[in-house]
Amino acid sequence: MKICVMPGDGIGREIVVQALRVLDKVAATYGKKFETEEALIGGCAIDATGSPLPEATVRLCKAADAVLLGAVGGPKWDAIDPAIRPERGLLGIRKELGLFANLRPASLFPELKHACFLRPDIVERGIDLLVVRELTGGAYFGTPKGVEVRDGERVGFNNMIYSEHEISRIAKVGFEAARKRRKQLCSVDKANVLDVSRLWREVVIEVSQDYPDVELSHMYVDNAAMQLVRDPSQFDVIVTENLFGDILSDEASVITGSIGMLPSASLGAGNPGLFEPIHGSAPDIAGQNKANPLATILSVAMLLRYSSTEKTGDMTAVAAAIEGAVQKTLSQGYRTGDIREPGCKLVGCVEMADAVLANL
Ligand code: IPM
Ligand code: MG
């Protein structure tokens, strides 16, 4: 399997290094072969080439079977021209690879119950949900967009726009995912206000005809934000548009108490998928061996699960082995600073990965 590796900025490099050690161990243990090639994205790419997404990076990603990403961005590039901000690199590669489906699982590791921000009686009901976020449409990419002067004052605008085919293909991903889980799909929109949401709901209902075995519900986004903290156990799969999904997936992750634990997959039709932790580049702790590498290690598991081809053979078992090793490491009491608790074995990024490797 050919993997394009993009460490990016901040803690990106240190967490990706640890994830690659896991990949090496998988290769040695399971007789798999991974060819990795590194590419620049985000702030480091701006420094080296002037662009957050150099041509060479796009080429390497397209030639790979999968892409592993650390994180992009940092204060160093905050004042830069918005057109070449580090985040542009990430948005650009999503678009270039047609990665319209972003899967963000948020589940509570029983070992990390204490880290959960919610009341114990709510936590007791469990959190195990999947946000399926549309990733290449909506206000993120819609035109017209910009800031201009009209009647003597500045006006800023974006366009939340979706065509039917964009809605139906992400709805299908949502239904398929629900089918493999508890068969409940909640489509989140703002159909009481937005025209684009009214179409969203109509199309999702049309697609649901093909999935009679999946129970479909609809929720307005403001209510969904509230229900996520009031009782997250009610959700199985949530499908929603780009901006709502950006917001709700951060909320869904942090209620598990462990944004440093959660992986994500961005998938398109036929293109290599992109796998990354959902957390950011955490410049405040970069280079101090403090970052939690588990989200990136779990992203490797997702990578193997979703990028298996005829060439590579089914890697589901390997993915499960990595996830099992992470869980065992937690049950042994190893914790990085973000998930520390009294009496735990507080470790750094490298030592956390050491423990996972020993358990793999
Ligand atoms: C995410 C991030 C990105 C987004 C940023 C960094 C462009 O917040 O992956 O959720 O808004 O999609
Ligand atoms: Mg986000």
Tab-separated table of C-alpha atoms and ligand atoms in Angstrom:
chain	number	residue	atom	x	y	z
A	1	MET	CA	0.000	0.000	0.000
A	2	LYS	CA	1.329	3.399	-0.992
A	3	ILE	CA	0.714	6.046	1.649
A	4	CYS	CA	1.313	9.745	1.216
A	5	VAL	CA	2.243	11.145	4.618
A	6	MET	CA	1.717	14.818	5.416
A	7	PRO	CA	2.797	15.711	8.959
A	8	GLY	CA	1.870	19.398	8.539
A	9	ASP	CA	2.443	21.844	11.390
A	10	GLY	CA	2.638	22.079	15.187
A	11	ILE	CA	2.275	18.690	16.862
A	12	GLY	CA	1.592	17.190	13.420
A	13	ARG	CA	5.104	15.911	12.948
A	14	GLU	CA	5.514	14.250	16.350
A	15	ILE	CA	2.172	12.449	16.269
A	16	VAL	CA	2.669	11.266	12.695
A	17	VAL	CA	6.126	9.896	13.546
A	18	GLN	CA	4.519	7.748	16.248
A	19	ALA	CA	1.730	6.619	13.939
A	20	LEU	CA	4.342	5.518	11.396
A	21	ARG	CA	6.054	3.393	14.044
A	22	VAL	CA	2.731	1.600	14.475
A	23	LEU	CA	2.522	1.102	10.734
A	24	ASP	CA	6.040	-0.374	10.723
A	25	LYS	CA	5.101	-2.809	13.447
A	26	VAL	CA	1.964	-3.791	11.539
A	27	ALA	CA	4.096	-4.402	8.460
A	28	ALA	CA	6.513	-6.609	10.385
A	29	THR	CA	3.827	-8.478	12.328
A	30	TYR	CA	1.254	-9.035	9.612
A	31	GLY	CA	3.530	-9.335	6.594
A	32	LYS	CA	2.189	-6.177	4.954
A	33	LYS	CA	4.194	-3.735	2.903
A	34	PHE	CA	3.743	0.002	3.157
A	35	GLU	CA	5.544	2.456	0.957
A	36	THR	CA	5.428	5.937	2.459
A	37	GLU	CA	6.239	9.213	0.817
A	38	GLU	CA	6.207	12.555	2.594
A	39	ALA	CA	4.555	15.704	1.254
A	40	LEU	CA	4.172	19.292	2.421
A	41	ILE	CA	0.864	20.878	3.380
A	42	GLY	CA	-0.195	23.915	5.407
A	43	GLY	CA	2.190	26.334	7.087
A	44	CYS	CA	5.362	24.324	6.457
A	45	ALA	CA	4.413	24.219	2.761
A	46	ILE	CA	3.915	27.993	2.742
A	47	ASP	CA	7.368	28.457	4.270
A	48	ALA	CA	9.014	26.132	1.773
A	49	THR	CA	7.112	26.963	-1.431
A	50	GLY	CA	4.841	29.951	-0.839
A	51	SER	CA	1.732	27.788	-1.258
A	52	PRO	CA	-0.202	25.806	1.404
A	53	LEU	CA	-0.841	23.084	-1.187
A	54	PRO	CA	2.043	22.724	-3.636
A	55	GLU	CA	1.469	20.965	-6.960
A	56	ALA	CA	3.868	18.200	-5.939
A	57	THR	CA	1.712	17.414	-2.901
A	58	VAL	CA	-1.425	17.034	-4.988
A	59	ARG	CA	0.466	14.752	-7.374
A	60	LEU	CA	1.812	12.541	-4.569
A	61	CYS	CA	-1.617	12.300	-2.927
A	62	LYS	CA	-3.307	11.313	-6.175
A	63	ALA	CA	-0.695	8.617	-6.819
A	64	ALA	CA	-1.131	7.089	-3.348
A	65	ASP	CA	-3.605	4.490	-2.055
A	66	ALA	CA	-4.248	6.584	1.051
A	67	VAL	CA	-3.163	9.832	2.677
A	68	LEU	CA	-2.227	10.266	6.343
A	69	LEU	CA	-2.303	13.815	7.695
A	70	GLY	CA	-1.165	15.313	11.001
A	71	ALA	CA	-2.517	18.835	11.429
A	72	VAL	CA	-2.138	22.236	9.796
A	73	GLY	CA	-1.935	25.846	10.961
A	74	GLY	CA	-0.463	27.922	13.746
A	75	PRO	CA	-0.039	31.508	14.971
A	76	LYS	CA	2.952	31.998	12.687
A	77	TRP	CA	0.621	32.117	9.682
A	78	ASP	CA	-2.344	33.899	11.291
A	79	ALA	CA	-1.629	37.252	9.683
A	80	ILE	CA	-1.043	35.811	6.228
A	81	ASP	CA	-3.194	36.589	3.152
A	82	PRO	CA	-6.426	34.550	3.663
A	83	ALA	CA	-6.077	33.123	0.154
A	84	ILE	CA	-2.950	31.177	1.201
A	85	ARG	CA	-3.679	30.402	4.862
A	86	PRO	CA	-2.553	26.912	5.980
A	87	GLU	CA	-6.239	25.841	6.196
A	88	ARG	CA	-6.515	26.497	2.451
A	89	GLY	CA	-4.163	23.548	1.968
A	90	LEU	CA	-6.556	21.240	3.766
A	91	LEU	CA	-9.637	22.557	1.968
A	92	GLY	CA	-7.727	22.346	-1.314
A	93	ILE	CA	-6.701	18.708	-0.939
A	94	ARG	CA	-10.261	17.724	0.078
A	95	LYS	CA	-11.527	19.326	-3.116
A	96	GLU	CA	-8.702	17.987	-5.325
A	97	LEU	CA	-9.322	14.424	-4.148
A	98	GLY	CA	-13.124	14.829	-4.231
A	99	LEU	CA	-13.367	13.797	-0.572
A	100	PHE	CA	-17.026	14.603	-0.088
A	101	ALA	CA	-17.669	12.292	2.860
A	102	ASN	CA	-16.109	12.959	6.223
A	103	LEU	CA	-16.627	10.259	8.849
A	104	ARG	CA	-16.072	11.409	12.415
A	105	PRO	CA	-16.793	8.754	14.994
A	106	ALA	CA	-17.202	9.992	18.548
A	107	SER	CA	-17.300	7.273	21.132
A	108	LEU	CA	-16.516	7.152	24.777
A	109	PHE	CA	-13.765	4.762	25.799
A	110	PRO	CA	-15.046	3.232	29.049
A	111	GLU	CA	-11.517	3.765	30.416
A	112	LEU	CA	-11.933	7.527	29.907
A	113	LYS	CA	-15.358	7.972	31.500
A	114	HIS	CA	-13.928	10.317	34.104
A	115	ALA	CA	-12.721	12.692	31.366
A	116	CYS	CA	-16.258	13.133	30.029
A	117	PHE	CA	-17.747	16.542	30.730
A	118	LEU	CA	-21.307	15.318	31.067
A	119	ARG	CA	-23.160	14.251	34.199
A	120	PRO	CA	-22.391	10.654	35.242
A	121	ASP	CA	-26.006	9.540	34.722
A	122	ILE	CA	-25.835	10.807	31.127
A	123	VAL	CA	-22.425	9.207	30.541
A	124	GLU	CA	-23.795	5.941	31.892
A	125	ARG	CA	-26.060	5.705	28.832
A	126	GLY	CA	-22.942	5.718	26.635
A	127	ILE	CA	-21.761	7.755	23.665
A	128	ASP	CA	-21.198	5.965	20.398
A	129	LEU	CA	-22.085	8.052	17.408
A	130	LEU	CA	-20.804	8.832	13.964
A	131	VAL	CA	-20.992	12.230	12.322
A	132	VAL	CA	-21.103	11.982	8.532
A	133	ARG	CA	-20.201	15.451	7.360
A	134	GLU	CA	-20.462	16.645	3.757
A	135	LEU	CA	-16.995	17.996	3.004
A	136	THR	CA	-16.725	19.601	-0.426
A	137	GLY	CA	-19.830	21.768	-0.683
A	138	GLY	CA	-21.950	24.289	1.173
A	139	ALA	CA	-20.722	27.635	2.442
A	140	TYR	CA	-17.097	26.436	2.483
A	141	PHE	CA	-16.889	26.369	-1.295
A	142	GLY	CA	-20.023	28.117	-2.595
A	143	THR	CA	-19.776	31.167	-4.787
A	144	PRO	CA	-20.235	34.102	-4.953
A	145	LYS	CA	-18.151	34.832	-1.883
A	146	GLY	CA	-16.034	37.692	-0.702
A	147	VAL	CA	-15.871	41.013	1.089
A	148	GLU	CA	-16.628	44.163	-0.860
A	149	VAL	CA	-17.774	47.715	-0.362
A	150	ARG	CA	-21.417	48.401	-1.107
A	151	ASP	CA	-23.061	51.772	-0.452
A	152	GLY	CA	-20.012	52.923	1.465
A	153	GLU	CA	-19.761	49.994	3.867
A	154	ARG	CA	-18.057	46.618	3.773
A	155	VAL	CA	-20.239	43.607	3.089
A	156	GLY	CA	-19.123	40.006	3.575
A	157	PHE	CA	-20.890	37.040	2.025
A	158	ASN	CA	-20.716	33.306	1.316
A	159	ASN	CA	-23.152	31.009	-0.380
A	160	MET	CA	-24.464	27.827	1.210
A	161	ILE	CA	-25.339	25.981	-1.961
A	162	TYR	CA	-26.006	22.291	-2.638
A	163	SER	CA	-27.054	20.464	-5.750
A	164	GLU	CA	-29.199	17.403	-5.603
A	165	HIS	CA	-26.385	14.997	-6.499
A	166	GLU	CA	-24.195	16.337	-3.698
A	167	ILE	CA	-26.963	15.741	-1.180
A	168	SER	CA	-27.948	12.295	-2.382
A	169	ARG	CA	-24.385	10.937	-2.454
A	170	ILE	CA	-23.654	12.008	1.139
A	171	ALA	CA	-27.094	10.788	2.248
A	172	LYS	CA	-26.216	7.372	0.806
A	173	VAL	CA	-22.975	7.332	2.807
A	174	GLY	CA	-25.037	8.120	5.912
A	175	PHE	CA	-27.568	5.345	5.247
A	176	GLU	CA	-24.844	2.797	4.426
A	177	ALA	CA	-22.984	3.675	7.625
A	178	ALA	CA	-26.177	3.404	9.683
A	179	ARG	CA	-26.869	0.009	8.121
A	180	LYS	CA	-23.565	-1.254	9.543
A	181	ARG	CA	-24.377	0.164	12.997
A	182	ARG	CA	-27.646	0.554	14.920
A	183	LYS	CA	-29.665	1.464	11.798
A	184	GLN	CA	-30.670	4.957	12.904
A	185	LEU	CA	-29.902	7.988	10.774
A	186	CYS	CA	-30.568	11.543	11.926
A	187	SER	CA	-30.342	14.151	9.181
A	188	VAL	CA	-29.513	17.574	10.577
A	189	ASP	CA	-30.581	20.726	8.751
A	190	LYS	CA	-32.146	24.153	9.202
A	191	ALA	CA	-35.170	23.541	7.015
A	192	ASN	CA	-37.339	25.918	9.056
A	193	VAL	CA	-35.263	28.820	7.735
A	194	LEU	CA	-32.940	27.888	4.872
A	195	ASP	CA	-34.040	27.007	1.352
A	196	VAL	CA	-30.910	24.953	0.853
A	197	SER	CA	-31.940	22.890	3.893
A	198	ARG	CA	-35.430	22.338	2.509
A	199	LEU	CA	-33.907	20.751	-0.572
A	200	TRP	CA	-31.510	18.816	1.671
A	201	ARG	CA	-34.422	17.296	3.587
A	202	GLU	CA	-36.396	16.494	0.440
A	203	VAL	CA	-33.481	14.677	-1.160
A	204	VAL	CA	-32.602	12.761	2.022
A	205	ILE	CA	-36.215	11.549	2.190
A	206	GLU	CA	-36.040	10.454	-1.456
A	207	VAL	CA	-32.831	8.500	-0.811
A	208	SER	CA	-34.414	6.889	2.262
A	209	GLN	CA	-36.773	4.944	-0.039
A	210	ASP	CA	-33.812	2.689	-0.830
A	211	TYR	CA	-33.113	2.061	2.866
A	212	PRO	CA	-36.351	0.863	4.462
A	213	ASP	CA	-34.322	-0.957	7.108
A	214	VAL	CA	-32.817	2.306	8.409
A	215	GLU	CA	-34.898	4.528	10.670
A	216	LEU	CA	-34.631	8.131	9.427
A	217	SER	CA	-35.249	11.187	11.572
A	218	HIS	CA	-34.689	14.916	11.011
A	219	MET	CA	-33.479	17.524	13.434
A	220	TYR	CA	-32.831	21.256	13.211
A	221	VAL	CA	-29.201	22.064	13.829
A	222	ASP	CA	-29.800	24.236	16.899
A	223	ASN	CA	-31.774	21.449	18.530
A	224	ALA	CA	-29.131	18.900	17.509
A	225	ALA	CA	-26.454	20.988	19.223
A	226	MET	CA	-28.559	20.937	22.377
A	227	GLN	CA	-29.499	17.235	22.187
A	228	LEU	CA	-25.835	16.282	21.805
A	229	VAL	CA	-25.100	17.511	25.315
A	230	ARG	CA	-28.496	16.668	26.792
A	231	ASP	CA	-28.513	13.017	25.729
A	232	PRO	CA	-25.912	11.918	23.170
A	233	SER	CA	-26.956	8.275	23.562
A	234	GLN	CA	-29.970	8.999	21.320
A	235	PHE	CA	-27.695	9.325	18.265
A	236	ASP	CA	-26.344	6.591	16.055
A	237	VAL	CA	-25.404	8.247	12.740
A	238	ILE	CA	-25.808	11.968	12.068
A	239	VAL	CA	-25.622	13.161	8.462
A	240	THR	CA	-25.286	16.852	7.792
A	241	GLU	CA	-23.862	19.550	5.538
A	242	ASN	CA	-20.323	20.931	5.712
A	243	LEU	CA	-20.579	23.872	8.144
A	244	PHE	CA	-23.113	22.252	10.497
A	245	GLY	CA	-20.931	19.132	10.471
A	246	ASP	CA	-17.821	21.140	11.299
A	247	ILE	CA	-19.493	22.548	14.375
A	248	LEU	CA	-21.374	19.458	15.541
A	249	SER	CA	-18.369	17.166	15.116
A	250	ASP	CA	-16.266	19.335	17.431
A	251	GLU	CA	-19.092	19.252	19.946
A	252	ALA	CA	-19.553	15.496	19.571
A	253	SER	CA	-15.849	14.916	20.088
A	254	VAL	CA	-15.355	17.095	23.113
A	255	ILE	CA	-18.271	15.582	25.017
A	256	THR	CA	-16.343	12.319	24.965
A	257	GLY	CA	-13.748	14.263	26.960
A	258	SER	CA	-10.984	13.367	24.603
A	259	ILE	CA	-10.530	15.419	21.468
A	260	GLY	CA	-6.986	13.984	21.459
A	261	MET	CA	-8.415	10.491	20.950
A	262	LEU	CA	-10.593	10.771	17.887
A	263	PRO	CA	-9.671	9.844	14.309
A	264	SER	CA	-11.435	10.732	11.076
A	265	ALA	CA	-11.694	9.550	7.506
A	266	SER	CA	-12.432	11.635	4.433
A	267	LEU	CA	-13.548	9.571	1.493
A	268	GLY	CA	-14.414	10.183	-2.131
A	269	ALA	CA	-15.487	8.004	-4.982
A	270	GLY	CA	-12.494	6.013	-6.197
A	271	ASN	CA	-9.837	8.429	-4.927
A	272	PRO	CA	-7.423	7.755	-2.088
A	273	GLY	CA	-8.988	8.600	1.253
A	274	LEU	CA	-7.465	11.040	3.698
A	275	PHE	CA	-7.102	10.094	7.354
A	276	GLU	CA	-6.351	12.505	10.157
A	277	PRO	CA	-6.938	13.129	13.829
A	278	ILE	CA	-9.784	15.576	14.320
A	279	HIS	CA	-7.762	17.777	16.659
A	280	GLY	CA	-5.649	20.680	15.446
A	281	SER	CA	-1.945	21.500	15.438
A	282	ALA	CA	-1.847	22.568	19.137
A	283	PRO	CA	1.090	24.979	18.708
A	284	ASP	CA	1.178	25.616	22.475
A	285	ILE	CA	2.496	22.111	23.186
A	286	ALA	CA	4.325	21.411	19.916
A	287	GLY	CA	7.803	19.929	20.175
A	288	GLN	CA	7.500	19.145	23.899
A	289	ASN	CA	6.637	15.446	23.707
A	290	LYS	CA	3.240	16.204	25.276
A	291	ALA	CA	0.834	15.520	22.408
A	292	ASN	CA	-1.514	12.554	22.508
A	293	PRO	CA	-0.622	10.316	19.534
A	294	LEU	CA	-3.670	8.067	19.909
A	295	ALA	CA	-5.994	9.949	17.534
A	296	THR	CA	-3.391	9.631	14.793
A	297	ILE	CA	-2.709	5.985	15.611
A	298	LEU	CA	-6.469	5.355	15.449
A	299	SER	CA	-6.496	7.234	12.131
A	300	VAL	CA	-4.025	4.646	10.848
A	301	ALA	CA	-6.534	1.984	11.878
A	302	MET	CA	-9.266	3.795	9.930
A	303	LEU	CA	-6.877	4.135	6.990
A	304	LEU	CA	-6.305	0.393	6.889
A	305	ARG	CA	-9.997	-0.376	7.294
A	306	TYR	CA	-11.166	1.962	4.521
A	307	SER	CA	-8.265	1.652	2.060
A	308	SER	CA	-8.132	-2.111	1.688
A	309	THR	CA	-8.046	-3.081	-1.971
A	310	GLU	CA	-7.618	-6.323	-3.886
A	311	LYS	CA	-3.923	-5.481	-3.990
A	312	THR	CA	-3.599	-5.075	-0.211
A	313	GLY	CA	-6.073	-7.685	0.958
A	314	ASP	CA	-8.610	-7.071	3.691
A	315	MET	CA	-7.049	-5.140	6.546
A	316	THR	CA	-10.064	-5.065	8.873
A	317	ALA	CA	-8.393	-7.444	11.306
A	318	VAL	CA	-5.228	-5.358	11.371
A	319	ALA	CA	-7.265	-2.221	12.046
A	320	ALA	CA	-9.053	-3.978	14.886
A	321	ALA	CA	-5.704	-5.085	16.338
A	322	ILE	CA	-4.505	-1.471	16.472
A	323	GLU	CA	-7.743	-0.366	18.128
A	324	GLY	CA	-7.423	-3.212	20.620
A	325	ALA	CA	-3.848	-2.200	21.442
A	326	VAL	CA	-4.972	1.384	22.095
A	327	GLN	CA	-7.759	0.234	24.362
A	328	LYS	CA	-5.392	-2.082	26.269
A	329	THR	CA	-2.919	0.789	26.696
A	330	LEU	CA	-5.665	2.918	28.243
A	331	SER	CA	-6.757	0.101	30.512
A	332	GLN	CA	-3.147	-0.166	31.729
A	333	GLY	CA	-3.482	3.420	32.945
A	334	TYR	CA	-1.259	5.208	30.433
A	335	ARG	CA	-2.386	8.810	29.915
A	336	THR	CA	-1.061	11.861	28.116
A	337	GLY	CA	-1.716	15.271	29.684
A	338	ASP	CA	-5.025	15.849	27.867
A	339	ILE	CA	-6.622	12.762	29.456
A	340	ARG	CA	-4.703	12.621	32.731
A	341	GLU	CA	-6.408	11.560	35.944
A	342	PRO	CA	-5.243	11.046	39.506
A	343	GLY	CA	-3.154	7.904	39.871
A	344	CYS	CA	-2.591	7.427	36.131
A	345	LYS	CA	0.733	6.722	34.415
A	346	LEU	CA	1.361	10.146	32.917
A	347	VAL	CA	3.444	9.769	29.761
A	348	GLY	CA	4.569	11.772	26.766
A	349	CYS	CA	3.815	11.275	23.090
A	350	VAL	CA	6.693	8.827	22.488
A	351	GLU	CA	6.049	6.746	25.619
A	352	MET	CA	2.341	6.486	24.826
A	353	ALA	CA	3.232	5.088	21.408
A	354	ASP	CA	5.796	2.746	23.039
A	355	ALA	CA	3.000	1.316	25.168
A	356	VAL	CA	0.710	0.838	22.163
A	357	LEU	CA	3.511	-0.893	20.253
A	358	ALA	CA	4.151	-3.209	23.170
A	359	ASN	CA	0.444	-4.123	23.162
A	360	LEU	CA	0.219	-4.620	19.424
B	1	IPM	C1	-11.947	20.579	10.507
B	1	IPM	C2	-11.273	21.918	10.619
B	1	IPM	C3	-11.181	22.515	9.224
B	1	IPM	C4	-12.614	22.727	8.728
B	1	IPM	C5	-10.355	23.799	9.119
B	1	IPM	C6	-8.971	23.634	9.707
B	1	IPM	C7	-10.275	24.273	7.708
B	1	IPM	O1	-11.957	22.733	11.505
B	1	IPM	O2	-11.405	19.705	9.806
B	1	IPM	O3	-13.010	20.407	11.103
B	1	IPM	O4	-13.223	23.763	9.018
B	1	IPM	O5	-13.109	21.862	8.030
B	2	MG	MG	-13.567	21.778	12.512
